Coordinates of C-alpha atoms in Angstrom, one line a residue:
M76 CA -37.4 18.0 19.2
E77 CA -36.2 14.4 19.1
R78 CA -35.1 13.3 15.7
I79 CA -34.9 9.7 14.3
P80 CA -31.3 8.5 14.0
Q81 CA -29.6 8.7 10.6
R82 CA -29.4 5.7 8.4
K83 CA -26.4 4.9 6.2
P84 CA -25.3 7.9 4.1
M85 CA -27.4 8.6 1.0
T86 CA -26.1 10.1 -2.2
F87 CA -27.4 13.5 -3.3
Q88 CA -29.3 11.9 -6.1
E89 CA -30.9 9.4 -3.7
K90 CA -32.0 12.3 -1.4
L91 CA -33.5 14.1 -4.4
Q92 CA -35.5 11.0 -5.3
E93 CA -36.7 10.5 -1.8
Y94 CA -37.7 14.2 -1.6
A95 CA -39.8 13.9 -4.8
K96 CA -41.4 10.7 -3.4
L97 CA -42.2 12.5 -0.1
I98 CA -43.8 15.4 -1.8
V99 CA -46.1 13.2 -4.0
N100 CA -46.9 10.5 -1.4
I101 CA -47.1 12.4 1.9
G102 CA -47.2 16.1 0.7
V103 CA -50.3 15.8 -1.5
N104 CA -50.9 12.1 -1.1
V105 CA -52.0 11.6 -4.6
Q106 CA -54.8 9.1 -5.1
E107 CA -55.2 6.6 -8.0
G108 CA -56.6 8.5 -11.1
Q109 CA -56.2 12.0 -9.6
D110 CA -54.5 14.8 -11.5
I111 CA -51.5 16.7 -10.2
V112 CA -50.9 20.4 -11.1
L113 CA -47.2 21.3 -10.6
R114 CA -46.0 24.9 -10.6
C115 CA -42.3 24.7 -11.2
P116 CA -39.5 27.3 -11.9
V117 CA -37.6 26.6 -15.1
E118 CA -34.3 26.4 -13.1
C119 CA -35.8 23.4 -11.3
Y120 CA -36.7 21.4 -14.4
E121 CA -34.7 18.3 -13.4
F122 CA -36.4 18.1 -10.0
G123 CA -39.7 18.9 -11.6
R124 CA -39.3 15.9 -13.9
M125 CA -38.7 13.7 -10.8
I126 CA -42.0 14.8 -9.3
V127 CA -43.7 14.1 -12.6
E128 CA -42.3 10.6 -12.7
E129 CA -43.1 9.9 -9.0
G130 CA -46.6 11.3 -9.6
Y131 CA -47.3 8.8 -12.4
K132 CA -45.7 6.0 -10.4
A133 CA -48.1 6.8 -7.5
G134 CA -51.1 6.5 -9.8
A135 CA -51.8 10.0 -11.0
K136 CA -54.0 10.3 -14.1
E137 CA -52.0 13.2 -15.5
V138 CA -49.3 15.5 -14.1
I139 CA -49.8 19.0 -15.6
V140 CA -46.7 21.3 -15.3
H141 CA -47.0 25.1 -15.3
W142 CA -43.4 26.4 -15.8
G143 CA -42.4 29.8 -14.4
D144 CA -39.4 32.1 -15.0
E145 CA -38.9 34.9 -12.5
Q146 CA -36.3 36.6 -14.7
V147 CA -39.0 36.8 -17.5
S148 CA -41.4 38.1 -14.9
R149 CA -39.0 40.8 -13.8
L150 CA -38.4 41.9 -17.4
T151 CA -42.2 42.1 -17.9
Y152 CA -42.6 44.2 -14.8
D153 CA -39.8 46.5 -16.0
Y154 CA -41.0 47.0 -19.6
A155 CA -44.7 46.1 -19.9
D156 CA -47.5 48.7 -19.6
L157 CA -49.5 48.9 -16.4
S158 CA -52.6 47.6 -18.3
V159 CA -50.9 44.2 -18.8
F160 CA -51.1 43.6 -15.0
E161 CA -54.7 44.7 -14.6
T162 CA -56.1 41.4 -15.9
V163 CA -55.3 37.7 -16.0
Q164 CA -56.1 35.9 -19.2
E165 CA -59.3 33.9 -19.0
W166 CA -57.5 30.6 -20.1
Q167 CA -55.0 31.0 -17.3
A168 CA -57.7 31.5 -14.7
E169 CA -59.9 28.7 -16.0
S170 CA -57.0 26.2 -16.1
R171 CA -56.2 26.6 -12.4
N172 CA -59.9 26.9 -11.3
K173 CA -61.0 23.9 -13.4
Y174 CA -58.4 21.6 -11.9
A175 CA -59.3 22.7 -8.4
R176 CA -63.0 22.2 -9.2
E177 CA -62.2 18.7 -10.4
G178 CA -60.3 17.8 -7.2
A179 CA -56.7 17.8 -8.5
C180 CA -53.6 18.0 -6.2
F181 CA -51.5 21.1 -6.4
I182 CA -47.7 21.2 -5.8
T183 CA -45.8 24.5 -5.8
I184 CA -42.0 24.7 -5.8
S185 CA -40.6 27.9 -4.3
G186 CA -37.1 29.1 -3.8
G187 CA -36.3 32.0 -6.1
D188 CA -34.3 35.2 -5.6
P189 CA -35.8 36.8 -2.4
E190 CA -35.2 40.2 -3.9
I191 CA -36.1 39.6 -7.6
F192 CA -38.8 42.3 -7.6
K193 CA -36.9 44.9 -5.6
G194 CA -37.4 48.3 -7.2
V195 CA -40.4 47.3 -9.4
D196 CA -43.2 49.8 -9.9
S197 CA -45.5 49.2 -6.9
A198 CA -48.6 50.1 -9.0
K199 CA -47.8 47.1 -11.3
L200 CA -47.3 44.7 -8.3
K201 CA -50.5 45.9 -6.7
A202 CA -52.5 45.7 -9.9
Y203 CA -51.4 42.1 -10.7
A204 CA -52.0 41.0 -7.1
K205 CA -55.6 42.3 -7.4
A206 CA -56.1 40.7 -10.8
C207 CA -54.9 37.3 -9.6
D208 CA -57.1 37.5 -6.5
K209 CA -60.1 38.0 -8.7
A210 CA -59.2 35.5 -11.4
F211 CA -58.2 32.7 -9.2
E212 CA -60.9 33.2 -6.5
E213 CA -62.3 29.7 -6.9
F214 CA -58.9 28.1 -6.6
Y215 CA -57.9 30.2 -3.6
N216 CA -61.3 29.5 -1.8
R217 CA -60.9 25.7 -2.3
M218 CA -57.3 25.8 -1.2
M219 CA -57.9 27.9 2.0
A220 CA -60.8 25.6 2.9
S221 CA -58.6 22.5 2.4
E222 CA -61.0 21.1 -0.1
I223 CA -58.1 20.0 -2.3
P224 CA -54.7 18.6 -1.4
W225 CA -51.9 21.2 -1.8
N226 CA -48.3 21.4 -0.9
V227 CA -45.5 24.0 -1.0
V228 CA -41.9 23.0 -1.0
A229 CA -38.6 24.6 -1.8
V230 CA -35.7 23.9 -4.2
P231 CA -32.5 25.9 -3.8
N232 CA -31.0 27.9 -6.6
K233 CA -27.9 30.1 -6.9
K234 CA -29.5 33.4 -6.1
W235 CA -31.3 32.2 -3.0
A236 CA -28.3 30.2 -1.8
M237 CA -26.0 33.2 -2.1
K238 CA -28.4 35.4 -0.2
V239 CA -28.4 32.8 2.6
F240 CA -24.7 32.1 2.5
P241 CA -22.9 35.1 1.0
E242 CA -19.5 34.1 2.4
L243 CA -19.4 30.9 0.3
S244 CA -18.9 30.2 -3.3
E245 CA -22.0 29.6 -5.4
E246 CA -21.3 25.8 -5.5
E247 CA -20.7 25.6 -1.8
A248 CA -23.7 27.8 -1.0
V249 CA -26.1 25.7 -3.0
E250 CA -24.7 22.5 -1.5
K251 CA -25.1 23.8 2.0
L252 CA -28.6 25.1 1.4
W253 CA -29.6 21.7 0.0
E254 CA -28.3 20.1 3.2
A255 CA -30.5 22.4 5.2
V256 CA -33.5 21.7 3.1
F257 CA -33.1 18.0 3.4
F258 CA -32.7 18.2 7.2
A259 CA -35.8 20.4 7.5
V260 CA -38.0 17.9 5.7
R261 CA -36.4 14.9 7.4
I262 CA -34.7 13.4 4.3
G263 CA -32.0 10.9 5.3
E264 CA -33.6 9.7 8.5
S265 CA -34.1 6.0 9.0
D266 CA -37.6 6.1 7.6
V267 CA -38.9 9.4 6.3
V268 CA -42.5 8.3 6.2
E269 CA -42.3 7.1 9.8
A270 CA -40.5 10.3 10.8
W271 CA -43.4 12.4 9.3
R272 CA -46.0 10.2 11.0
K273 CA -44.5 10.7 14.4
H274 CA -44.0 14.4 13.8
N275 CA -47.6 14.9 12.7
Q276 CA -48.8 13.0 15.8
S277 CA -46.7 15.3 18.0
L278 CA -48.3 18.4 16.5
A279 CA -51.8 16.8 16.8
E280 CA -51.3 16.2 20.5
Q281 CA -50.3 19.8 21.0
C282 CA -53.4 21.0 19.1
K283 CA -55.6 18.7 21.3
K284 CA -54.4 20.5 24.5
L285 CA -55.1 23.9 23.0
N286 CA -58.5 23.0 21.6
E287 CA -59.6 21.8 25.0
L288 CA -58.6 25.0 26.7
Q289 CA -60.4 27.3 24.1
F290 CA -58.5 30.5 25.2
E291 CA -60.3 33.8 24.6
K292 CA -57.1 35.8 24.1
L293 CA -53.3 35.4 23.9
H294 CA -50.8 37.8 25.5
Y295 CA -47.4 38.1 23.8
K296 CA -44.4 39.7 25.4
N297 CA -40.6 39.8 24.8
S298 CA -37.5 42.1 25.1
L299 CA -37.7 43.3 21.5
G300 CA -40.7 45.4 22.5
T301 CA -43.6 43.1 21.7
D302 CA -46.4 43.6 24.1
F303 CA -49.5 42.4 22.4
I304 CA -52.9 40.9 23.0
V305 CA -54.8 39.1 20.3
G306 CA -58.3 37.6 20.5
L307 CA -59.3 34.1 19.2
V308 CA -62.7 33.4 17.6
E309 CA -65.2 31.4 19.6
N310 CA -65.0 27.7 18.8
H311 CA -61.6 28.1 17.1
I312 CA -59.7 25.0 16.1
W313 CA -55.9 24.6 16.4
E314 CA -54.4 22.7 13.5
G315 CA -50.9 21.5 12.6
G316 CA -49.1 18.9 10.5
A317 CA -51.3 16.7 8.4
E318 CA -54.9 17.7 7.5
E319 CA -57.7 16.2 5.5
D320 CA -59.2 17.3 2.2
S321 CA -63.0 17.2 1.5
K322 CA -62.7 13.5 0.7
G323 CA -61.0 12.6 4.0
V324 CA -57.5 12.1 2.4
T325 CA -54.6 13.4 4.5
F326 CA -52.0 15.8 3.1
V327 CA -49.3 18.1 4.4
A328 CA -49.6 21.6 3.0
N329 CA -46.2 22.9 3.9
M330 CA -42.9 21.0 4.0
P331 CA -41.3 21.7 6.4
T332 CA -43.8 22.5 9.1
E333 CA -43.3 22.9 12.8
E334 CA -46.3 25.1 13.6
V335 CA -49.8 24.8 15.1
F336 CA -52.1 27.6 14.1
T337 CA -55.7 28.9 14.5
M338 CA -58.0 31.8 13.6
P339 CA -57.7 35.1 15.5
D340 CA -60.6 37.4 16.0
C341 CA -59.7 40.1 13.5
R342 CA -61.6 42.6 15.6
V343 CA -59.5 42.0 18.8
A344 CA -55.8 42.9 18.6
D345 CA -54.2 45.6 20.7
G346 CA -50.6 46.6 21.4
K347 CA -47.2 46.5 19.7
V348 CA -45.7 43.7 17.7
V349 CA -42.0 43.8 16.7
S350 CA -40.7 41.5 13.9
S351 CA -38.0 39.0 14.8
L352 CA -37.0 38.1 11.2
P353 CA -37.1 39.9 7.8
L354 CA -40.3 39.5 5.7
S355 CA -40.0 38.9 1.9
F356 CA -43.0 40.5 0.2
E357 CA -43.3 40.5 -3.6
G358 CA -39.5 40.3 -4.0
T359 CA -38.7 43.0 -1.5
L360 CA -37.2 42.4 2.0
I361 CA -38.8 44.2 4.9
K362 CA -36.5 44.4 7.9
N363 CA -36.8 45.4 11.6
F364 CA -40.4 46.5 11.4
S365 CA -43.0 47.1 14.1
L366 CA -46.8 47.2 14.1
T367 CA -49.1 48.9 16.5
F368 CA -52.7 47.5 16.6
K369 CA -55.8 49.1 18.0
N370 CA -59.2 47.3 18.0
G371 CA -57.8 44.6 15.6
R372 CA -56.4 47.0 13.1
V373 CA -52.8 48.1 12.3
E374 CA -52.9 51.8 12.9
E375 CA -49.1 52.6 12.9
F376 CA -46.1 50.9 11.5
T377 CA -42.3 51.4 11.1
A378 CA -39.6 49.6 9.1
E379 CA -35.8 50.2 8.9
E380 CA -35.8 48.7 5.4
G381 CA -38.7 48.0 3.0
Y382 CA -41.1 50.6 4.4
E383 CA -42.8 51.1 1.1
A384 CA -43.3 47.4 0.6
L385 CA -44.9 47.1 4.0
E386 CA -47.1 50.1 3.3
R387 CA -48.1 48.5 0.0
L388 CA -49.0 45.3 1.8
L389 CA -51.0 46.9 4.5
N390 CA -52.9 49.1 2.0
S391 CA -53.7 46.3 -0.4
D392 CA -57.2 46.1 1.1
E393 CA -58.8 46.6 4.5
G394 CA -58.3 43.0 5.5
S395 CA -54.5 43.3 5.1
R396 CA -54.6 45.6 8.2
H397 CA -56.0 42.8 10.2
L398 CA -54.8 39.3 11.2
G399 CA -55.9 36.0 9.7
E400 CA -53.7 33.5 11.4
V401 CA -52.0 32.9 14.8
A402 CA -49.2 30.3 14.7
L403 CA -47.1 28.9 17.5
V404 CA -43.6 27.5 16.9
P405 CA -41.1 26.6 19.6
Y406 CA -37.8 28.5 19.5
K407 CA -36.0 25.1 19.9
S408 CA -37.6 23.8 16.6
P409 CA -35.1 21.9 14.4
I410 CA -35.2 24.7 11.8
S411 CA -34.5 27.4 14.4
Q412 CA -31.6 25.4 15.8
M413 CA -29.9 25.5 12.5
N414 CA -29.4 29.2 13.1
I415 CA -30.0 30.0 9.4
L416 CA -32.0 33.0 8.1
F417 CA -33.5 31.5 5.0
Y418 CA -35.1 34.7 3.5
N419 CA -38.0 32.3 2.6
T420 CA -41.2 32.4 4.6
L421 CA -41.7 28.6 4.1
F422 CA -38.7 28.0 6.3
D423 CA -38.5 31.1 8.5
E424 CA -42.1 30.8 9.6
N425 CA -41.2 27.3 11.0
A426 CA -38.4 28.7 13.0
S427 CA -40.5 31.3 14.8
C428 CA -43.9 32.1 16.2
H429 CA -45.8 34.2 13.7
F430 CA -48.9 35.9 12.6
A431 CA -50.4 36.4 9.1
F432 CA -51.9 39.5 7.7
G433 CA -55.0 38.9 5.7
E434 CA -57.2 35.9 4.8
C435 CA -58.1 33.4 7.5
Y436 CA -58.4 29.6 7.1
P437 CA -62.1 28.5 7.3
T438 CA -60.9 25.2 8.7
T439 CA -59.8 26.8 11.9
V440 CA -63.2 27.5 13.3
K441 CA -65.9 24.9 14.0
G442 CA -68.1 24.5 10.9
G443 CA -66.1 27.1 9.0
T444 CA -65.9 25.2 5.7
K445 CA -69.7 25.2 5.5
M446 CA -70.0 28.9 6.4
T447 CA -70.5 31.7 3.9
A448 CA -68.0 34.5 3.8
E449 CA -70.5 36.7 5.6
E450 CA -70.9 34.1 8.4
I451 CA -67.1 33.8 8.8
T452 CA -66.9 37.6 9.1
K453 CA -69.7 37.6 11.7
V454 CA -67.7 35.2 14.0
G455 CA -64.5 37.4 13.6
G456 CA -62.8 35.8 10.7
N457 CA -60.8 38.0 8.4
H458 CA -61.0 38.3 4.6
S459 CA -58.4 39.7 2.3
M460 CA -56.6 39.3 -1.1
N461 CA -53.4 38.5 1.0
H462 CA -52.2 35.9 3.4
V463 CA -48.7 37.0 4.4
D464 CA -46.9 35.5 7.4
F465 CA -44.5 37.5 9.5
M466 CA -42.3 36.3 12.4
V467 CA -42.3 37.4 16.0
G468 CA -40.8 34.5 17.9
T469 CA -37.7 35.0 20.0
S470 CA -35.7 33.1 22.7
D471 CA -37.4 35.1 25.4
L472 CA -40.9 35.2 24.1
C473 CA -43.6 34.6 26.7
I474 CA -47.2 33.8 25.6
T475 CA -50.0 33.6 28.1
G476 CA -53.4 32.2 27.4
I477 CA -56.4 34.0 28.9
T478 CA -59.6 32.0 29.4
K479 CA -63.2 33.4 29.2
E480 CA -63.2 33.5 33.0
G481 CA -60.0 35.6 33.0
K482 CA -57.7 32.8 34.2
E483 CA -54.1 33.2 32.9
I484 CA -52.2 30.0 31.8
P485 CA -48.6 30.1 30.5
I486 CA -48.2 28.6 27.0
F487 CA -44.7 29.7 26.1
E488 CA -41.8 30.7 28.4
N489 CA -38.4 31.6 27.0
G490 CA -39.6 30.9 23.5
N491 CA -40.7 27.3 24.1
W492 CA -43.8 25.3 25.1
V493 CA -44.6 25.0 28.8
L494 CA -48.2 23.9 28.3

């Protein structure tokens, strides 16, 4: 993918400031008088403060910060009774749901230790996931329907950096990871806003081609052993890059983003899918896993590492055994070309074609945002407490689109677009 030429070198502090501006002004595109809710790890307090300042400069009414500490969370999982994880305090739920109801922007900073919850009692993890799904249902529904602007970004820390670059010192690893993050989100290019405008336009053009074709099924095949057919719901919509909230304001949910995605028919999936990158689920890495689908459902699975975490994910609820998203990413994407395994789904999913277990996006079927849950189910959309991406793209992946008339049209060859 063509990149805009570099401008004169920027200092690290200048890049941080531009990153914060990008998140506020392009990521959630905060409007005058709108609230911002920022979820920020305590380790990232300095960058969190930058976002707060940029939020106010952009016209936010108030920037509300919810601090998180994954080390405290780990201690709580290790020592607290199971009953602690079976409920979410009403004030916590109402805070997030209320701001969503009132149309606030939501920014989440990720980037913690990929294995922070390795070895934690699975019953506690499952109980808390179910409690959150119930407590924050209103927020999740509004977010998945793109009613509110939301954005997920990453900030490196020592644990994450050392996982990605174990051969380097902590200082060198953090510096190198920051360089990769800046490159992925186009920081340092001649005009970052213009860079994102062109990128969003490119993704929109690819979506237009796919939407006109309205494939009934997609057939995936590669040398890892993937040989898989997945159905797409009727009147599906491919999306990618910028999208609009309920008021018509554009925002970019993920930074970086290189994908176009749509809604699979959760009743139609058959064959074997083999992972191409590890999956981090609830702080545990799942490596070299395969899934065998029959009539839309995962019936068999294997994993060389993290089998219990994969089993816990698939058994979370019935919807976790079905697909909620199909996403296409060229192997030659800028993130893939860095040849870095990030151990962070936000980045790794944008280096590889992927699927998601669980909840579908209502925006990816015509009229979906106005449908009831039952109506989305009727057209083939999936419902679940989870939405977890896993990567399947490789340098030799071939994807063929199959029309309603049975015509086969190549979409990907050797991991890249041919459509």
